[in-house]
Amino acid sequence: MDKIPYPQTVDLKKYSKDNNPDAYYGLSKEVKFCKKCVMSNQKPNSTIEFSNNMKKKKETIDFDVNGVCAGCNFAIKKKKINWKERNRELEELCRKHRKLDGSYDCIVPGSGGKDSFYASHILKTKYKMHPLTVTWAPTIYTDWGLRNFHRWIHAGHDNYLNTPNGQIHRLLTRLSVDNMLHPFHPFILGQKTLAAKMAETFNIPLIFYGENEAEHGNPVGNGSESNVQRSLFSIEKFSNEELFFGGVSLSNLINYFGLNKVDIKPYMPGDLKKIDKNKIKFHYLGYYLKWHPQSCYYYSVEHGNFEASPERTSGTYSKYNSIDDKMDDLHYYTTLIKFGIGRATYDASQEIRSEDIMRDEGIALVKRYDQEYPKRFLSKLLSYLSLPEDKFPVASKMFESPIMDKKYFDLLCDNFRSPHLWLYENGQWKLRNTLS
């Protein structure tokens, strides 16, 4: 395996106004915006992270013949649902699994944010369940995110916190940024697989996730909408060459970066055969209860003294969505670079679908905040992404420049800009297509 190269200056001719630009990642060359929200057809769907690499074509959000995205169509569908009947289904599911012998009867994964607080607390207090909450630690906690995590526990929940080996997580995050411009990749790997592993460990056959991924335009998948797509966190069989972590095969991580299988164990997919043998069921609570993010926020404030961020999140106007990890800022900036979609687009689209804001408001918020540079935690994040030789004696040798500074990061971002999305004009980067 070759060394990870220092990012080169891009050929700006590819980003000129007169050029017939290429589209990276298998994206559609024609950029469209949803007629109801502010999402574009470039948004990637959730993927199987342990096979994720840059050679893999991205599947994107579906638009219907009327130019409406799948997320908005799901929001329309929600209005026709008989929520009283869905609540009865939930009561029956809980009745079937509720334990009265002092043991846990369901698992709720989360960070202690508004959604996981709402899910675990309402299951315990209204539906008389006995949830075990499980958490994959954020890469770098925000102060308020850590306080909210403690508030969640002190509101009446048992919790298992899984904090991965700091050196391994740091290396995988750096590889994910260099190879895929995807700083959240290792976190997502751990987060998605943890609940199933804990369910197997404690013999708890019921897992509740929060909102349905269809709320964000991801395909509902086959079967009941209440069930979570198991291929996102489990696999029947695999080889070291087929599994990728940070865009590098497991074989190469072992052979070139000084890792062994036990180092990667927390990130490995769940075993589908064991999941079936233990009859573990995965349900979206949002299938049974009408999910509304703002209401989850108010609920968590009322019942757990949830703390919003003291400042709006970089790249958006929001102060209460996904605020526990400093790496969030970099993550959403990199989605802007690769797909032309920043944090404000995600937040505004969700709030338009929830009828909290109008589309015109959403457009104005996207124009104002979406392309904001993530400077508030940048120094801390670049230090985290640097791999000094004294701490990484083997892995650091696999990088032409193991230290990442702002120049490195900006050059790297330029290399991931798809020419069909980005224009370089008068010394500035601009999106070719914007909302109007």
Short mmCIF file of C-alpha atoms in Angstrom, two decimals:
data_model
loop_
_atom_site.label_atom_id
_atom_site.label_comp_id
_atom_site.label_asym_id
_atom_site.label_seq_id
_atom_site.Cartn_x
_atom_site.Cartn_y
_atom_site.Cartn_z
CA MET A 1 0.00 0.00 0.00
CA ASP A 2 1.30 3.46 -0.92
CA LYS A 3 1.61 6.28 1.57
CA ILE A 4 -1.31 8.67 2.02
CA PRO A 5 -0.13 11.59 -0.16
CA TYR A 6 -0.09 15.26 0.69
CA PRO A 7 -3.07 16.83 -1.15
CA GLN A 8 -2.15 18.47 -4.42
CA THR A 9 -3.42 21.76 -5.79
CA VAL A 10 -6.43 21.03 -7.99
CA ASP A 11 -6.66 21.87 -11.69
CA LEU A 12 -8.89 24.94 -11.59
CA LYS A 13 -9.78 24.52 -15.27
CA LYS A 14 -12.14 21.75 -14.17
CA TYR A 15 -14.05 24.35 -12.17
CA SER A 16 -14.39 27.04 -14.83
CA LYS A 17 -17.69 28.44 -16.03
CA ASP A 18 -17.21 27.24 -19.61
CA ASN A 19 -16.17 23.72 -18.72
CA ASN A 20 -18.48 20.71 -19.11
CA PRO A 21 -17.90 19.54 -15.54
CA ASP A 22 -17.62 15.97 -14.34
CA ALA A 23 -19.76 14.66 -11.50
CA TYR A 24 -17.97 12.74 -8.75
CA TYR A 25 -19.31 9.91 -6.57
CA GLY A 26 -21.88 8.81 -9.15
CA LEU A 27 -24.00 11.91 -8.48
CA SER A 28 -26.50 13.20 -11.01
CA LYS A 29 -25.05 15.98 -13.16
CA GLU A 30 -28.41 17.76 -13.04
CA VAL A 31 -28.87 19.47 -9.68
CA LYS A 32 -32.49 19.76 -8.56
CA PHE A 33 -34.04 21.21 -5.43
CA CYS A 34 -37.16 19.86 -3.77
CA LYS A 35 -40.28 21.91 -4.50
CA LYS A 36 -41.38 21.71 -0.86
CA CYS A 37 -38.19 21.88 1.23
CA VAL A 38 -34.62 23.00 0.44
CA MET A 39 -32.94 19.62 -0.05
CA SER A 40 -31.20 18.83 -3.33
CA ASN A 41 -31.11 15.57 -5.24
CA GLN A 42 -27.39 15.29 -4.40
CA LYS A 43 -28.07 14.14 -0.81
CA PRO A 44 -26.60 10.67 -0.22
CA ASN A 45 -28.71 8.03 1.48
CA SER A 46 -27.46 6.17 4.53
CA THR A 47 -24.91 3.59 3.48
CA ILE A 48 -23.33 0.43 4.81
CA GLU A 49 -20.36 2.09 6.47
CA PHE A 50 -18.14 -0.98 6.86
CA SER A 51 -18.00 -1.36 3.08
CA ASN A 52 -17.77 2.38 2.42
CA ASN A 53 -14.94 3.73 0.28
CA MET A 54 -14.54 6.35 -2.44
CA LYS A 55 -14.97 3.83 -5.26
CA LYS A 56 -18.50 3.13 -4.11
CA LYS A 57 -21.23 4.96 -6.02
CA LYS A 58 -23.50 7.02 -3.79
CA GLU A 59 -27.21 6.25 -3.76
CA THR A 60 -29.12 9.51 -3.37
CA ILE A 61 -32.48 10.77 -2.19
CA ASP A 62 -35.41 10.04 -4.47
CA PHE A 63 -37.47 12.78 -6.15
CA ASP A 64 -40.93 12.04 -7.53
CA VAL A 65 -42.32 13.24 -10.88
CA ASN A 66 -43.54 16.43 -9.18
CA GLY A 67 -40.07 17.34 -7.96
CA VAL A 68 -40.79 16.48 -4.31
CA CYS A 69 -38.14 14.64 -2.29
CA ALA A 70 -38.69 11.39 -0.41
CA GLY A 71 -38.36 13.16 2.95
CA CYS A 72 -41.23 15.52 2.16
CA ASN A 73 -43.36 12.69 0.79
CA PHE A 74 -42.81 10.80 4.03
CA ALA A 75 -43.92 13.90 5.96
CA ILE A 76 -47.09 14.01 3.85
CA LYS A 77 -47.67 10.34 4.52
CA LYS A 78 -47.36 10.92 8.28
CA LYS A 79 -50.42 13.20 8.18
CA LYS A 80 -52.59 10.27 7.07
CA ILE A 81 -51.41 7.86 9.75
CA ASN A 82 -53.80 6.82 12.51
CA TRP A 83 -51.52 7.61 15.44
CA LYS A 84 -53.98 6.24 18.01
CA GLU A 85 -53.75 2.87 16.29
CA ARG A 86 -49.96 3.11 16.13
CA ASN A 87 -49.94 3.87 19.86
CA ARG A 88 -51.96 0.71 20.48
CA GLU A 89 -49.38 -1.22 18.47
CA LEU A 90 -46.64 0.22 20.67
CA GLU A 91 -48.53 -0.69 23.84
CA GLU A 92 -48.91 -4.24 22.59
CA LEU A 93 -45.22 -4.46 21.66
CA CYS A 94 -44.26 -3.22 25.11
CA ARG A 95 -46.70 -5.56 26.82
CA LYS A 96 -45.14 -8.48 24.96
CA HIS A 97 -41.58 -7.58 25.99
CA ARG A 98 -42.06 -5.92 29.40
CA LYS A 99 -40.22 -7.71 32.18
CA LEU A 100 -41.26 -7.72 35.82
CA ASP A 101 -38.29 -9.65 37.25
CA GLY A 102 -35.95 -6.69 37.69
CA SER A 103 -34.17 -7.07 34.34
CA TYR A 104 -33.96 -4.73 31.37
CA ASP A 105 -36.50 -5.27 28.62
CA CYS A 106 -35.29 -2.91 25.87
CA ILE A 107 -32.25 -1.00 24.74
CA VAL A 108 -32.25 2.64 23.68
CA PRO A 109 -29.04 3.82 21.99
CA GLY A 110 -28.22 7.51 22.13
CA SER A 111 -26.01 10.32 23.37
CA GLY A 112 -28.39 12.04 25.75
CA GLY A 113 -29.47 14.47 23.07
CA LYS A 114 -33.09 15.55 22.76
CA ASP A 115 -34.20 12.51 20.71
CA SER A 116 -32.63 9.76 22.82
CA PHE A 117 -33.77 11.51 26.00
CA TYR A 118 -37.34 11.62 24.73
CA ALA A 119 -37.27 8.00 23.57
CA SER A 120 -35.88 6.45 26.74
CA HIS A 121 -37.79 8.67 29.15
CA ILE A 122 -41.21 8.20 27.57
CA LEU A 123 -40.70 4.44 27.27
CA LYS A 124 -39.88 4.30 30.96
CA THR A 125 -42.50 6.69 32.32
CA LYS A 126 -45.50 6.30 30.00
CA TYR A 127 -45.06 2.76 28.72
CA LYS A 128 -43.57 1.31 31.94
CA MET A 129 -40.58 -0.25 30.21
CA HIS A 130 -37.16 -0.77 31.78
CA PRO A 131 -34.70 0.55 29.19
CA LEU A 132 -30.96 0.19 29.26
CA THR A 133 -29.43 3.16 27.46
CA VAL A 134 -26.17 2.63 25.58
CA THR A 135 -23.84 5.28 24.19
CA TRP A 136 -20.93 5.33 21.78
CA ALA A 137 -18.87 8.27 22.99
CA PRO A 138 -18.57 11.33 20.76
CA THR A 139 -15.16 11.93 19.19
CA ILE A 140 -14.61 15.13 21.20
CA TYR A 141 -17.38 16.11 23.61
CA THR A 142 -18.65 19.67 23.69
CA ASP A 143 -18.98 20.96 27.25
CA TRP A 144 -22.76 21.21 26.94
CA GLY A 145 -23.00 17.82 25.25
CA LEU A 146 -21.25 16.14 28.16
CA ARG A 147 -23.50 17.95 30.66
CA ASN A 148 -26.57 16.77 28.74
CA PHE A 149 -25.27 13.20 28.80
CA HIS A 150 -25.03 13.36 32.60
CA ARG A 151 -28.48 14.96 32.84
CA TRP A 152 -29.89 12.08 30.82
CA ILE A 153 -28.52 9.52 33.25
CA HIS A 154 -29.60 11.52 36.30
CA ALA A 155 -33.13 11.80 34.92
CA GLY A 156 -33.47 8.12 35.76
CA HIS A 157 -31.59 5.94 33.27
CA ASP A 158 -28.96 3.24 33.54
CA ASN A 159 -26.30 3.65 30.87
CA TYR A 160 -23.34 1.83 29.38
CA LEU A 161 -20.87 4.23 27.78
CA ASN A 162 -18.55 2.72 25.18
CA THR A 163 -15.44 4.84 24.74
CA PRO A 164 -13.16 3.34 22.09
CA ASN A 165 -9.36 3.22 22.24
CA GLY A 166 -8.42 6.87 21.72
CA GLN A 167 -5.42 6.18 19.49
CA ILE A 168 -7.32 3.80 17.23
CA HIS A 169 -10.28 6.13 16.89
CA ARG A 170 -7.97 9.04 16.14
CA LEU A 171 -6.15 7.08 13.43
CA LEU A 172 -9.38 5.86 11.82
CA THR A 173 -10.79 9.38 11.85
CA ARG A 174 -7.67 10.73 10.14
CA LEU A 175 -7.84 7.98 7.51
CA SER A 176 -11.53 8.71 6.97
CA VAL A 177 -10.79 12.38 6.35
CA ASP A 178 -7.88 11.73 3.97
CA ASN A 179 -9.53 8.93 2.03
CA MET A 180 -13.21 9.89 2.07
CA LEU A 181 -13.46 13.39 3.59
CA HIS A 182 -15.78 11.71 6.08
CA PRO A 183 -14.73 12.61 9.65
CA PHE A 184 -17.77 10.93 11.22
CA HIS A 185 -17.15 7.53 9.62
CA PRO A 186 -15.58 5.75 12.67
CA PHE A 187 -18.17 7.26 15.00
CA ILE A 188 -21.03 6.06 12.78
CA LEU A 189 -19.50 2.59 12.61
CA GLY A 190 -19.43 2.32 16.38
CA GLN A 191 -22.75 4.03 16.95
CA LYS A 192 -24.67 1.80 14.53
CA THR A 193 -23.27 -1.51 15.75
CA LEU A 194 -23.21 -0.93 19.52
CA ALA A 195 -26.88 -1.51 20.31
CA ALA A 196 -27.00 -4.94 18.68
CA LYS A 197 -23.83 -6.04 20.48
CA MET A 198 -25.17 -4.86 23.83
CA ALA A 199 -28.50 -6.58 23.20
CA GLU A 200 -26.65 -9.82 22.61
CA THR A 201 -24.46 -9.33 25.69
CA PHE A 202 -27.40 -8.68 28.03
CA ASN A 203 -29.89 -10.94 26.26
CA ILE A 204 -32.29 -8.07 25.58
CA PRO A 205 -34.29 -8.87 22.43
CA LEU A 206 -35.81 -5.41 21.79
CA ILE A 207 -34.02 -2.27 20.58
CA PHE A 208 -35.72 1.09 20.06
CA TYR A 209 -34.16 3.66 17.78
CA GLY A 210 -35.69 7.13 17.58
CA GLU A 211 -36.88 8.76 14.38
CA ASN A 212 -37.30 6.74 11.22
CA GLU A 213 -34.51 7.38 8.70
CA ALA A 214 -37.26 7.91 6.13
CA GLU A 215 -37.86 11.27 7.87
CA HIS A 216 -34.64 12.40 6.15
CA GLY A 217 -35.46 10.84 2.79
CA ASN A 218 -33.71 7.51 3.21
CA PRO A 219 -35.49 4.52 1.65
CA VAL A 220 -37.91 2.83 4.04
CA GLY A 221 -36.74 -0.58 2.82
CA ASN A 222 -38.61 -3.84 2.63
CA GLY A 223 -41.16 -4.99 5.18
CA SER A 224 -42.63 -3.04 8.05
CA GLU A 225 -41.62 0.60 8.42
CA SER A 226 -41.18 0.02 12.13
CA ASN A 227 -38.15 -2.18 11.54
CA VAL A 228 -34.62 -0.87 11.15
CA GLN A 229 -32.61 -1.98 8.11
CA ARG A 230 -30.28 -4.57 9.63
CA SER A 231 -27.69 -4.44 6.84
CA LEU A 232 -26.63 -1.02 8.14
CA PHE A 233 -25.03 -2.59 11.23
CA SER A 234 -24.72 -6.35 10.67
CA ILE A 235 -23.43 -8.81 8.11
CA GLU A 236 -23.68 -12.57 7.62
CA LYS A 237 -20.09 -13.24 6.59
CA PHE A 238 -17.09 -11.21 5.56
CA SER A 239 -13.39 -11.27 4.81
CA ASN A 240 -10.57 -8.94 5.83
CA GLU A 241 -10.42 -7.63 2.26
CA GLU A 242 -14.14 -6.80 2.12
CA LEU A 243 -14.33 -4.73 5.30
CA PHE A 244 -13.19 -1.10 5.13
CA PHE A 245 -12.43 1.24 8.01
CA GLY A 246 -11.42 4.78 7.13
CA GLY A 247 -11.39 3.75 3.48
CA VAL A 248 -8.70 1.13 4.17
CA SER A 249 -9.30 -2.62 4.12
CA LEU A 250 -8.91 -4.50 7.38
CA SER A 251 -6.05 -6.43 5.79
CA ASN A 252 -4.13 -3.23 5.03
CA LEU A 253 -4.78 -1.80 8.48
CA ILE A 254 -3.14 -4.90 9.94
CA ASN A 255 -0.30 -5.10 7.43
CA TYR A 256 0.66 -1.42 7.13
CA PHE A 257 -0.69 0.54 10.10
CA GLY A 258 0.33 -1.71 12.96
CA LEU A 259 -3.21 -2.67 14.03
CA ASN A 260 -4.63 -6.06 14.85
CA LYS A 261 -8.15 -7.42 14.86
CA VAL A 262 -8.81 -6.65 18.51
CA ASP A 263 -8.11 -2.96 17.81
CA ILE A 264 -10.95 -2.95 15.29
CA LYS A 265 -13.33 -5.14 17.30
CA PRO A 266 -15.55 -2.25 18.54
CA TYR A 267 -16.13 -1.13 14.94
CA MET A 268 -16.87 -4.54 13.47
CA PRO A 269 -20.37 -5.23 12.17
CA GLY A 270 -22.73 -7.36 14.18
CA ASP A 271 -23.12 -11.04 13.40
CA LEU A 272 -26.43 -11.51 11.57
CA LYS A 273 -26.63 -15.19 12.51
CA LYS A 274 -26.31 -14.37 16.24
CA ILE A 275 -28.89 -11.59 15.92
CA ASP A 276 -31.35 -14.05 14.37
CA LYS A 277 -30.52 -16.75 16.88
CA ASN A 278 -31.21 -14.37 19.77
CA LYS A 279 -34.35 -13.06 18.04
CA ILE A 280 -33.30 -9.44 18.49
CA LYS A 281 -35.83 -7.00 17.05
CA PHE A 282 -35.06 -3.44 15.96
CA HIS A 283 -37.83 -0.83 15.92
CA TYR A 284 -38.12 2.84 15.18
CA LEU A 285 -40.04 4.50 17.99
CA GLY A 286 -40.93 7.11 15.38
CA TYR A 287 -43.07 4.51 13.65
CA TYR A 288 -45.38 4.39 16.66
CA LEU A 289 -45.16 7.98 17.91
CA LYS A 290 -45.45 11.04 15.67
CA TRP A 291 -41.88 12.33 15.72
CA HIS A 292 -41.33 16.08 15.97
CA PRO A 293 -37.75 17.20 16.77
CA GLN A 294 -38.77 20.51 18.37
CA SER A 295 -41.22 18.70 20.63
CA CYS A 296 -38.45 16.28 21.65
CA TYR A 297 -36.35 19.30 22.57
CA TYR A 298 -39.09 20.87 24.72
CA TYR A 299 -39.79 17.48 26.34
CA SER A 300 -36.12 17.00 27.25
CA VAL A 301 -35.95 20.53 28.68
CA GLU A 302 -39.04 19.94 30.81
CA HIS A 303 -38.12 16.49 32.08
CA GLY A 304 -34.32 16.60 32.11
CA ASN A 305 -33.23 20.24 32.08
CA PHE A 306 -31.67 19.68 28.64
CA GLU A 307 -29.23 22.46 27.72
CA ALA A 308 -29.14 23.96 24.24
CA SER A 309 -25.81 25.10 22.87
CA PRO A 310 -24.87 28.60 24.09
CA GLU A 311 -24.14 29.50 20.47
CA ARG A 312 -25.61 28.43 17.17
CA THR A 313 -23.89 25.49 15.50
CA SER A 314 -21.39 26.31 12.77
CA GLY A 315 -23.02 26.25 9.33
CA THR A 316 -26.56 26.61 10.60
CA TYR A 317 -28.96 28.56 12.78
CA SER A 318 -29.85 25.75 15.18
CA LYS A 319 -28.75 25.41 18.81
CA TYR A 320 -30.30 22.08 19.82
CA ASN A 321 -29.70 19.55 17.01
CA SER A 322 -26.69 17.22 17.24
CA ILE A 323 -24.65 19.40 19.59
CA ASP A 324 -22.62 16.92 21.62
CA ASP A 325 -19.55 16.42 19.37
CA LYS A 326 -17.10 19.07 18.20
CA MET A 327 -16.48 16.93 15.11
CA ASP A 328 -20.04 17.77 13.97
CA ASP A 329 -18.79 21.08 12.57
CA LEU A 330 -16.27 19.36 10.32
CA HIS A 331 -18.70 16.61 9.33
CA TYR A 332 -21.34 18.94 7.94
CA TYR A 333 -18.76 21.16 6.25
CA THR A 334 -17.46 18.11 4.40
CA THR A 335 -20.99 17.22 3.21
CA LEU A 336 -21.12 20.76 1.79
CA ILE A 337 -17.82 20.17 -0.03
CA LYS A 338 -18.76 16.77 -1.49
CA PHE A 339 -22.48 17.18 -2.11
CA GLY A 340 -23.17 20.93 -2.00
CA ILE A 341 -25.33 20.40 1.09
CA GLY A 342 -24.41 22.08 4.38
CA ARG A 343 -25.82 21.87 7.88
CA ALA A 344 -28.46 24.58 7.41
CA THR A 345 -29.93 22.64 4.47
CA TYR A 346 -30.44 19.57 6.66
CA ASP A 347 -31.92 21.57 9.55
CA ALA A 348 -34.18 23.77 7.44
CA SER A 349 -35.48 20.83 5.40
CA GLN A 350 -36.45 19.02 8.58
CA GLU A 351 -38.18 22.07 10.05
CA ILE A 352 -40.07 22.77 6.81
CA ARG A 353 -41.35 19.19 6.80
CA SER A 354 -42.37 19.59 10.44
CA GLU A 355 -44.14 22.86 9.52
CA ASP A 356 -42.05 24.86 11.97
CA ILE A 357 -40.80 27.25 9.24
CA MET A 358 -41.87 28.14 5.70
CA ARG A 359 -39.82 27.28 2.63
CA ASP A 360 -38.96 30.95 2.00
CA GLU A 361 -37.53 31.13 5.52
CA GLY A 362 -35.57 27.96 4.88
CA ILE A 363 -34.08 29.36 1.67
CA ALA A 364 -32.98 32.51 3.48
CA LEU A 365 -31.36 30.48 6.28
CA VAL A 366 -29.50 28.27 3.80
CA LYS A 367 -28.20 31.30 1.91
CA ARG A 368 -27.01 32.89 5.13
CA TYR A 369 -25.41 29.96 6.95
CA ASP A 370 -24.88 26.87 4.78
CA GLN A 371 -21.38 27.69 3.49
CA GLU A 372 -19.94 28.97 6.76
CA TYR A 373 -16.38 27.81 7.41
CA PRO A 374 -16.06 25.65 10.58
CA LYS A 375 -13.57 27.82 12.45
CA ARG A 376 -14.81 27.68 16.06
CA PHE A 377 -13.20 24.29 16.94
CA LEU A 378 -10.84 24.02 13.97
CA SER A 379 -7.57 24.28 15.89
CA LYS A 380 -8.64 21.51 18.28
CA LEU A 381 -9.88 19.32 15.44
CA LEU A 382 -6.74 19.69 13.33
CA SER A 383 -4.63 18.79 16.35
CA TYR A 384 -6.77 15.68 16.84
CA LEU A 385 -6.35 14.73 13.17
CA SER A 386 -2.56 15.04 13.36
CA LEU A 387 -0.58 11.87 14.09
CA PRO A 388 2.80 12.74 15.66
CA GLU A 389 5.48 10.09 15.31
CA ASP A 390 6.05 9.70 19.06
CA LYS A 391 2.41 8.64 19.57
CA PHE A 392 1.91 6.82 16.26
CA PRO A 393 5.34 5.35 15.43
CA VAL A 394 4.02 2.91 12.80
CA ALA A 395 0.95 4.63 11.37
CA SER A 396 2.60 8.05 11.01
CA LYS A 397 5.05 6.57 8.49
CA MET A 398 2.11 5.83 6.18
CA PHE A 399 1.43 9.55 5.65
CA GLU A 400 3.56 11.93 3.62
CA SER A 401 2.50 14.52 6.17
CA PRO A 402 1.20 13.02 9.42
CA ILE A 403 0.49 16.53 10.73
CA MET A 404 -2.67 18.17 9.39
CA ASP A 405 -2.85 21.97 9.39
CA LYS A 406 -5.39 24.36 7.86
CA LYS A 407 -3.56 24.50 4.52
CA TYR A 408 -3.58 20.70 4.31
CA PHE A 409 -7.27 20.51 5.21
CA ASP A 410 -8.30 23.20 2.71
CA LEU A 411 -6.31 21.56 -0.11
CA LEU A 412 -7.85 18.22 0.78
CA CYS A 413 -11.34 19.72 0.64
CA ASP A 414 -10.61 21.18 -2.81
CA ASN A 415 -9.70 17.71 -4.06
CA PHE A 416 -13.11 16.41 -2.99
CA ARG A 417 -15.13 19.20 -4.65
CA SER A 418 -17.16 17.75 -7.50
CA PRO A 419 -16.74 19.99 -10.58
CA HIS A 420 -20.43 19.76 -11.45
CA LEU A 421 -21.24 21.43 -8.11
CA TRP A 422 -18.43 23.94 -7.68
CA LEU A 423 -17.23 26.94 -9.68
CA TYR A 424 -13.95 28.77 -9.03
CA GLU A 425 -14.34 32.40 -10.02
CA ASN A 426 -12.50 35.57 -9.04
CA GLY A 427 -10.43 33.70 -6.46
CA GLN A 428 -13.48 32.22 -4.69
CA TRP A 429 -15.34 28.93 -4.58
CA LYS A 430 -19.05 29.18 -5.44
CA LEU A 431 -21.80 26.65 -5.89
CA ARG A 432 -22.96 26.47 -9.48
CA ASN A 433 -26.55 25.86 -8.45
CA THR A 434 -28.28 27.58 -5.55
CA LEU A 435 -31.82 27.96 -4.27
CA SER A 436 -33.89 30.83 -5.56
#
